[in-house]
CSV table of C-alpha atoms and ligand atoms in Angstrom, one decimal:
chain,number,residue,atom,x,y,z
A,7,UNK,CA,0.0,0.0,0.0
A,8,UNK,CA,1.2,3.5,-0.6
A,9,UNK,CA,2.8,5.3,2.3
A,10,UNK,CA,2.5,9.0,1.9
A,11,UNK,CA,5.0,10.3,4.4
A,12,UNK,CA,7.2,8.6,1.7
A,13,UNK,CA,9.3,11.4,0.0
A,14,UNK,CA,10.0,9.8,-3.4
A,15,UNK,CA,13.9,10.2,-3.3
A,16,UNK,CA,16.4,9.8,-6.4
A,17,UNK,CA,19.6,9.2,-5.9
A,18,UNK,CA,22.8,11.7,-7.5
A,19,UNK,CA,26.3,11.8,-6.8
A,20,UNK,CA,26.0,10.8,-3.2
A,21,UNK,CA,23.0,12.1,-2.3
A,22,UNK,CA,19.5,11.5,-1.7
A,23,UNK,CA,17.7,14.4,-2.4
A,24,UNK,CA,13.8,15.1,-4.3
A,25,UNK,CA,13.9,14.8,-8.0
A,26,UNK,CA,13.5,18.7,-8.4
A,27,UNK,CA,16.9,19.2,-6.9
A,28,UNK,CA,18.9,16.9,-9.1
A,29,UNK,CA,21.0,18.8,-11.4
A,30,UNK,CA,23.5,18.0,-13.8
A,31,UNK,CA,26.3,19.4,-15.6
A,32,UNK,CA,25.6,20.7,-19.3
A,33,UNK,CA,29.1,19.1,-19.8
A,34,UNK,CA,28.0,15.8,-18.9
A,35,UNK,CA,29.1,13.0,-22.0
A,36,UNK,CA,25.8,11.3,-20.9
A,37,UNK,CA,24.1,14.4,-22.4
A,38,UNK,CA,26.7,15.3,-25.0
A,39,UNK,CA,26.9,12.4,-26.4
A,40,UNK,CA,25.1,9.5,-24.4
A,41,UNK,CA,28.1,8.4,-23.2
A,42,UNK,CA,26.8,5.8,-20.6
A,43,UNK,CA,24.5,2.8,-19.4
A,44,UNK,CA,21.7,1.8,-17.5
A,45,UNK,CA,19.6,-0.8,-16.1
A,46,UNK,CA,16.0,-1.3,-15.2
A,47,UNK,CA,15.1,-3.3,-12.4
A,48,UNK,CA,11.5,-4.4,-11.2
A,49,UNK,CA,10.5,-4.3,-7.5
A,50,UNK,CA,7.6,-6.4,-6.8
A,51,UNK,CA,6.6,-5.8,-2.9
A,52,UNK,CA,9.5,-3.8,-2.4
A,53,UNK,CA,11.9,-6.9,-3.0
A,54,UNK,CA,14.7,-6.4,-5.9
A,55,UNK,CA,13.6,-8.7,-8.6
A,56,UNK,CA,17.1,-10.4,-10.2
A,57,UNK,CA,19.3,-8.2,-9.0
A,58,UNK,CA,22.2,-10.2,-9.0
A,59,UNK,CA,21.8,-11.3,-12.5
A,60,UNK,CA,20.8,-6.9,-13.3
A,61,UNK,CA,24.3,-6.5,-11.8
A,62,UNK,CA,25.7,-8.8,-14.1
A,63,UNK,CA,24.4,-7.3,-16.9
A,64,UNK,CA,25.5,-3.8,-15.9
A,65,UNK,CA,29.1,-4.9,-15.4
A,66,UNK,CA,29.0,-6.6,-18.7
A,67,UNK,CA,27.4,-2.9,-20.5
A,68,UNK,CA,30.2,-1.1,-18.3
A,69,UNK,CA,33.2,-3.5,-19.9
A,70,UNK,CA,31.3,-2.8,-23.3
A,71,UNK,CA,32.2,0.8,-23.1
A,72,UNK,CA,35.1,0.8,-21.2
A,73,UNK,CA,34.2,2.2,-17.7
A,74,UNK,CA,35.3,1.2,-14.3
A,75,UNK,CA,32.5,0.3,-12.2
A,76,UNK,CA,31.6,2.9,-9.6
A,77,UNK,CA,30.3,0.5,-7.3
A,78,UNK,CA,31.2,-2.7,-5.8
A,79,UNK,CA,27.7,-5.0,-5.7
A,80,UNK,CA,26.9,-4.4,-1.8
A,81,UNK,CA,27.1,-1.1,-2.4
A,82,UNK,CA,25.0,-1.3,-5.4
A,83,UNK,CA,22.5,-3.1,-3.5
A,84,UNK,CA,22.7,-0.8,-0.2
A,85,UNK,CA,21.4,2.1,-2.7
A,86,UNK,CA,19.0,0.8,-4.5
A,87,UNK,CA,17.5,-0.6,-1.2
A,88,UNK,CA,17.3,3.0,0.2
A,89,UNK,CA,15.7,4.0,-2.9
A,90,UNK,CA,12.8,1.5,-2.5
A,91,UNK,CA,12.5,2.6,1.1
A,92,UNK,CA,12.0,6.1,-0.1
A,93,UNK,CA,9.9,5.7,-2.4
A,94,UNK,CA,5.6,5.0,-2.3
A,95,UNK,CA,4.5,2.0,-4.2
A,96,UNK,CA,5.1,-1.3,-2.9
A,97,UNK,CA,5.7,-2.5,-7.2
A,98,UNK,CA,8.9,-0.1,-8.7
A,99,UNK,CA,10.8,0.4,-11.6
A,100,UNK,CA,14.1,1.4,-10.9
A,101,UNK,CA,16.3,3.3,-13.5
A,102,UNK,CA,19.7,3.7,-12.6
A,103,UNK,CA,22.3,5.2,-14.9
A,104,UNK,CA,25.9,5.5,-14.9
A,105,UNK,CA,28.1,8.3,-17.7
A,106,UNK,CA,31.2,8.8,-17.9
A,107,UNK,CA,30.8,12.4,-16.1
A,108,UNK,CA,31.7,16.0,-17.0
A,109,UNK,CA,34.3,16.9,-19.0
A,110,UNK,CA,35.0,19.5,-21.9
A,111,UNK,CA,33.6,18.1,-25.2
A,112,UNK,CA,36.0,15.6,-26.8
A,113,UNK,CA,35.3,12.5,-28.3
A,114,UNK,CA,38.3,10.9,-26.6
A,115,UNK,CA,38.0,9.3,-23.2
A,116,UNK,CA,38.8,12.2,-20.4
A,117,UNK,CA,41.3,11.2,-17.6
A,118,UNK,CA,40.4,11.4,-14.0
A,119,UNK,CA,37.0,12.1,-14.4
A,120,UNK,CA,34.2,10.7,-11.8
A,121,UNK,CA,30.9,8.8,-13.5
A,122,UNK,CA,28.1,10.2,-12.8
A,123,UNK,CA,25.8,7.6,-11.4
A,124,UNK,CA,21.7,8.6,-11.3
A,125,UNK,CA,19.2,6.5,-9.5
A,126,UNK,CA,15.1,6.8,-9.4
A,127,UNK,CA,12.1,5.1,-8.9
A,128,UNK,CA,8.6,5.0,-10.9
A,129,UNK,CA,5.8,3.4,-10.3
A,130,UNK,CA,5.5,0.1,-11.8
A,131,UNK,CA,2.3,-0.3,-13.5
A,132,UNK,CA,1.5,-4.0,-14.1
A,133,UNK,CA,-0.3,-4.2,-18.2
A,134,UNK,CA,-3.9,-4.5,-17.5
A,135,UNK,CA,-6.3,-7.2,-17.4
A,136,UNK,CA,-7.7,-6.4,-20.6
A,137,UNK,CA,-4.6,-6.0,-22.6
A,138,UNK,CA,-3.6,-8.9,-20.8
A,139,UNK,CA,-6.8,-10.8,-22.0
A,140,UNK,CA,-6.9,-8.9,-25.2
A,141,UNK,CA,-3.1,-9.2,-26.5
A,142,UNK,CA,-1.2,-6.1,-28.3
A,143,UNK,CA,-0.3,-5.2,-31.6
A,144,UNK,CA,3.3,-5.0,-32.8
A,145,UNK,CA,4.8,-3.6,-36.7
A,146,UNK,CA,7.6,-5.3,-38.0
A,147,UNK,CA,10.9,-2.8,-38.8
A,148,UNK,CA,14.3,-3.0,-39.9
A,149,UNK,CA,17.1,-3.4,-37.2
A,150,UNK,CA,18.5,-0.1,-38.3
A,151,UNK,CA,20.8,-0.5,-34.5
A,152,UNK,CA,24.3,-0.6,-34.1
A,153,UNK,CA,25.8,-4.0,-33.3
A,154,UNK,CA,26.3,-3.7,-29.8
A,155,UNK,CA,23.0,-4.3,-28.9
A,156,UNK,CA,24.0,-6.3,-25.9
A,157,UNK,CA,25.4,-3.1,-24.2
A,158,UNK,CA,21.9,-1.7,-22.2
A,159,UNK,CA,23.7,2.1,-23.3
A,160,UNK,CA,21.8,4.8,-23.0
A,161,UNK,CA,22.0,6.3,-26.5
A,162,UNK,CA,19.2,5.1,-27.6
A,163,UNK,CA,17.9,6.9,-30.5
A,164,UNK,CA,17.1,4.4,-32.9
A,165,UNK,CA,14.9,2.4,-30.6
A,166,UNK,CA,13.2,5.5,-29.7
A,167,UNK,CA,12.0,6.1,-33.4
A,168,UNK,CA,11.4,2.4,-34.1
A,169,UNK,CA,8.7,2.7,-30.4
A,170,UNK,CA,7.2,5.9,-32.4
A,171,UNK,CA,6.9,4.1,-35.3
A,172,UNK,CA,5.4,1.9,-33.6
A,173,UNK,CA,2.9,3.9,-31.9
A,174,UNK,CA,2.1,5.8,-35.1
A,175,UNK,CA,0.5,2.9,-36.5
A,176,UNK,CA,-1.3,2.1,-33.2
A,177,UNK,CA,1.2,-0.9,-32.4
A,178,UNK,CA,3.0,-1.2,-28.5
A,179,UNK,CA,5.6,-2.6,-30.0
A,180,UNK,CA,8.5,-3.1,-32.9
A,181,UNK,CA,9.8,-6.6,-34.0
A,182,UNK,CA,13.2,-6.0,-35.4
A,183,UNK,CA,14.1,-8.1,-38.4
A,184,UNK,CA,17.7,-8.0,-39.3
A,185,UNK,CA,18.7,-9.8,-42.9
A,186,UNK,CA,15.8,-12.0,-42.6
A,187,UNK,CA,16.1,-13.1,-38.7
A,188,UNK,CA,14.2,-11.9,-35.8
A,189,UNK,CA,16.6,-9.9,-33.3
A,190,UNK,CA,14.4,-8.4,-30.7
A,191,UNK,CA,11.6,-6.0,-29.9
A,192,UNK,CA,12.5,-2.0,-29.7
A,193,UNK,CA,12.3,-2.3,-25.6
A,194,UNK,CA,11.5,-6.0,-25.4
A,195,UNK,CA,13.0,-9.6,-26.2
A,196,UNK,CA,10.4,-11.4,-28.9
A,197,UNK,CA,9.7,-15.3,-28.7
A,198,UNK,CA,7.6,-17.1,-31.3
A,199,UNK,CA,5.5,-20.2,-30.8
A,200,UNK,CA,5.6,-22.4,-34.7
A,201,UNK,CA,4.3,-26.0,-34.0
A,202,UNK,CA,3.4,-26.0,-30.3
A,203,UNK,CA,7.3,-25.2,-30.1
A,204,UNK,CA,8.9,-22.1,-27.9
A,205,UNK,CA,11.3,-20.2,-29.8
A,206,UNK,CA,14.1,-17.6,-28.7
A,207,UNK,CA,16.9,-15.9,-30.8
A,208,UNK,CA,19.8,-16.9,-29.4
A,209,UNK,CA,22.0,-14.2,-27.4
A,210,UNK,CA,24.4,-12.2,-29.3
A,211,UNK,CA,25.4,-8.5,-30.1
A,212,UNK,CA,22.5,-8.3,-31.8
A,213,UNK,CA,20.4,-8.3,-29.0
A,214,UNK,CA,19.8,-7.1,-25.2
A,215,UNK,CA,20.4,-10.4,-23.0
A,216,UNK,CA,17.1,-10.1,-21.3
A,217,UNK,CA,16.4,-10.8,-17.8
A,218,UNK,CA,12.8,-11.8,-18.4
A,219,UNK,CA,14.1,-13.7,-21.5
A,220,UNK,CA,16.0,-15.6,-19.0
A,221,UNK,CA,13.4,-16.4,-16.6
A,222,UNK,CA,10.9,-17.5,-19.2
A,223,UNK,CA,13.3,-20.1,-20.8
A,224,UNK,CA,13.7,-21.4,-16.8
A,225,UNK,CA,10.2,-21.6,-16.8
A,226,UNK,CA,9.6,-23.4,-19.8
A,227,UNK,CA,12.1,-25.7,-19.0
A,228,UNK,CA,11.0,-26.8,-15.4
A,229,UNK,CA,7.6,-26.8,-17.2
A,230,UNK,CA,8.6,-29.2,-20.2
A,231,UNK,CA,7.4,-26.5,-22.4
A,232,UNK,CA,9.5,-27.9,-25.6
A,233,UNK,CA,11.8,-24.9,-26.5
A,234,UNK,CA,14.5,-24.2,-28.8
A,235,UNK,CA,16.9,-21.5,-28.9
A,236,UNK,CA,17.9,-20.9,-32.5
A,237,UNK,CA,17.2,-17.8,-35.2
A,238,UNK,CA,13.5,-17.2,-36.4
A,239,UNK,CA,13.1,-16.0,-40.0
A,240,UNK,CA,10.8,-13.5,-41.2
A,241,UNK,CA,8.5,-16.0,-42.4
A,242,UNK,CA,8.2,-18.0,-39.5
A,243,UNK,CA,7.2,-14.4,-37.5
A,244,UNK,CA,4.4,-14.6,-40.2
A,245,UNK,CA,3.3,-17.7,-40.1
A,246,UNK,CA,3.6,-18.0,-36.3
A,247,UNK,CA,0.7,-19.3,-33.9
A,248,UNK,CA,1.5,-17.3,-31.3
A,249,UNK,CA,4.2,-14.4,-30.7
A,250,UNK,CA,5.1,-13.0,-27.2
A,251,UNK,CA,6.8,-9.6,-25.7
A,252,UNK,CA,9.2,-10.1,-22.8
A,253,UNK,CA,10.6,-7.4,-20.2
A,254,UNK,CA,11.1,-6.6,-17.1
A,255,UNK,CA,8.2,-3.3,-17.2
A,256,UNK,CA,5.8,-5.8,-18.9
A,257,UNK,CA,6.4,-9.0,-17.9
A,258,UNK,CA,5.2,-11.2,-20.5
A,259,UNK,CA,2.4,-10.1,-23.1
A,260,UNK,CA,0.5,-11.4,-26.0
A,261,UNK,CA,1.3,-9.9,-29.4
A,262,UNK,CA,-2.0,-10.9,-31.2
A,263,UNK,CA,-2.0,-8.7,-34.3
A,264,UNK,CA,1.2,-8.4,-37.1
A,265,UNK,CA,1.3,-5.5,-39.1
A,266,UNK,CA,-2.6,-5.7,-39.0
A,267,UNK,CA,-2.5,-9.3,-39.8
A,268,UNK,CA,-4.0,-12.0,-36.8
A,269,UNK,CA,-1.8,-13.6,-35.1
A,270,UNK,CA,-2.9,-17.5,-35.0
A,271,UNK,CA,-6.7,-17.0,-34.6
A,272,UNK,CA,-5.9,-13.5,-33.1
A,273,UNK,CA,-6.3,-14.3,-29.7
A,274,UNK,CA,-3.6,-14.6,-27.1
A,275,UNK,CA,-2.4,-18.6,-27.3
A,276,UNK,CA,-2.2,-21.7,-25.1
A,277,UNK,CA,1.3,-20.9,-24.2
A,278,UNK,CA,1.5,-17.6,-23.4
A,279,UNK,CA,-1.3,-18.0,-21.2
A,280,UNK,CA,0.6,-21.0,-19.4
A,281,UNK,CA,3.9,-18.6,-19.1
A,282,UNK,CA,1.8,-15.8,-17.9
A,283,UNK,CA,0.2,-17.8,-14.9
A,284,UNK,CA,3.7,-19.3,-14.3
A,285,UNK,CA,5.6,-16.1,-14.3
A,286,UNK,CA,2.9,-14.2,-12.2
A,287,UNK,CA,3.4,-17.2,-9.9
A,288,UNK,CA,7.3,-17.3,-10.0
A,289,UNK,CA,7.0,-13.5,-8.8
A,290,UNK,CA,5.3,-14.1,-6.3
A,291,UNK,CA,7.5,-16.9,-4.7
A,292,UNK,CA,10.4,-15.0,-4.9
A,293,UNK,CA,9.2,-12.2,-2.8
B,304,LIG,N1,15.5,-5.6,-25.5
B,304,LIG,C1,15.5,-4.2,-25.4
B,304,LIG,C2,15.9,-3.4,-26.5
B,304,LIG,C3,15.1,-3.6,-24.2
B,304,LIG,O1,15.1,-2.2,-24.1
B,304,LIG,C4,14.6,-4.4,-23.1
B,304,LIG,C5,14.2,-3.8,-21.8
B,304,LIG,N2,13.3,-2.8,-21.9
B,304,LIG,C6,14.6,-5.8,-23.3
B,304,LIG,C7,15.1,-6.3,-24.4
B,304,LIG,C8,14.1,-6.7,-22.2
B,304,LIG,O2,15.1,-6.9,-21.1
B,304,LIG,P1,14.6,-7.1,-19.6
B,304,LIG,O3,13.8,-8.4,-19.6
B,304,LIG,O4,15.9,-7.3,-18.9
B,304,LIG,O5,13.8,-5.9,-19.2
């Protein structure tokens, strides 16, 4: 339940302070040039969902552009704990970003300079029932990315106008095809159902290692959901029976309409709805 004596804090620099203090430097590469990275983690009754394997990923998107880690993974933790705890809603999606500070403009790494590391906290507003019943529409659209798409960086551009794009044409969502193959959504991993079998890209630079990706293929494997891991043409998208959104903001959703075409019989399918109830049920253990 909400607590309103709660102050809704963010986190800058070392301090704690209300969102309408937070200032940064003009000169910061994060805003000259989106020099940095991020992560999103969910917080389901205030607990940390994956935060372990979030950390992981962060340190992997730090390596990918060459910056030290700030923090050591206690400390990491310590933070983002005091940011749940101040902060109302019991369900949160924490953004926390790291750039390679403030320094004058230059392409070229600058020497002694401390990251700047941003935390805050939103709301985390589970899809509703009736999207959840009714499924969402997605557009297909070249992966115009770079290929790094395994780095979570926050120069993000391209996925931003691929999610317009999207939205333009009354779709949630972007399926990127590149050369033929399925990579990912604009902010979500894709999985196709084609002859009652699971299917997942597999991980590469061409796509964000998702968390939720993760957790699904755990679930479908202590379920005996048959799966395979392996690349999905353009044609099979087409032709799928079913085809389902993953992250950590949406959970797992229904795509039921193709660049206006039905998906299977247009309805969410038999196995998204057996994921669903597994990962609301896997949430709910973990807390
Ligand atoms: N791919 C992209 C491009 C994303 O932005 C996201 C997260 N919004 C995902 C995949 C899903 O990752 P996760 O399950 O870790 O949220």
């Amino acid at each position: 339940m909400a607590n309103m004596s709660i102050q809704n804090l963010v986190y800058l620099n070392g301090s704690f302070i209300p969102i309408e203090d937070a200032r940064i430097s003009v000169l910061d590469r994060g805003f000259i040039f989106g020099d940095g990275v991020y992560e999103v983690v969910p917080v389901y009754s205030r607990r940390l969902f994956r935060l372990t394997e979030h950390l992981r990923r962060l340190q992997n998107s730090l390596e990918g552009i060459r910056l030290k880690n700030p923090h050591l993974d206690v400390e990491w933790r310590e933070l983002l704990e005091k940011i749940v705890a101040s902060n109302e809603s019991d369900d949160q999606s924490i953004y926390l970003q790291i750039t390679r500070g403030v320094a004058p403009r230059d392409h070229s790494f600058p020497e002694d300079v401390i990251p700047t590391v941003f935390i805050m906290s939103s709301p985390l507003l589970a899809p509703s029932k009736e999207l959840v019943a009714t499924g969402v529409s997605a557009i297909t659209a070249n992966d115009n990315r770079w290929l790094r798409c395994d780095i979570k960086a926050t120069s993000l551009l391209p996925n931003v106008l691929l999610r317009q794009k999207a939205l333009d044409e009354n779709a949630v969502e972007a399926l990127l095809l590149r050369e033929g193959f399925l990579t990912e959504g604009s902010t979500s991993n894709i999985f196709v159902v084609k002859s009652e079998m699971l299917l997942a890209p597999p991980k590469s630079y061409l796509m964000l290692p998702g968390i939720t990706y993760d957790v699904v293929l755990e679930l479908a494997a202590a379920h005996d959901i048959p799966h395979e891991i392996r690349n999905v043409s353009e044609y099979e998208i087409r032709t799928a029976q079913e085809l389902l959104l993953t992250s950590s903001t949406k959970g797992i959703m229904s795509i039921t309409h193709l660049d206006g075409k039905s998906v299977g019989n247009g309805k969410p399918g038999k196995i998204f709805l057996q994921l669903y109830q597994l990962y609301q049920n896997y949430k709910s253990t973990v807390m």
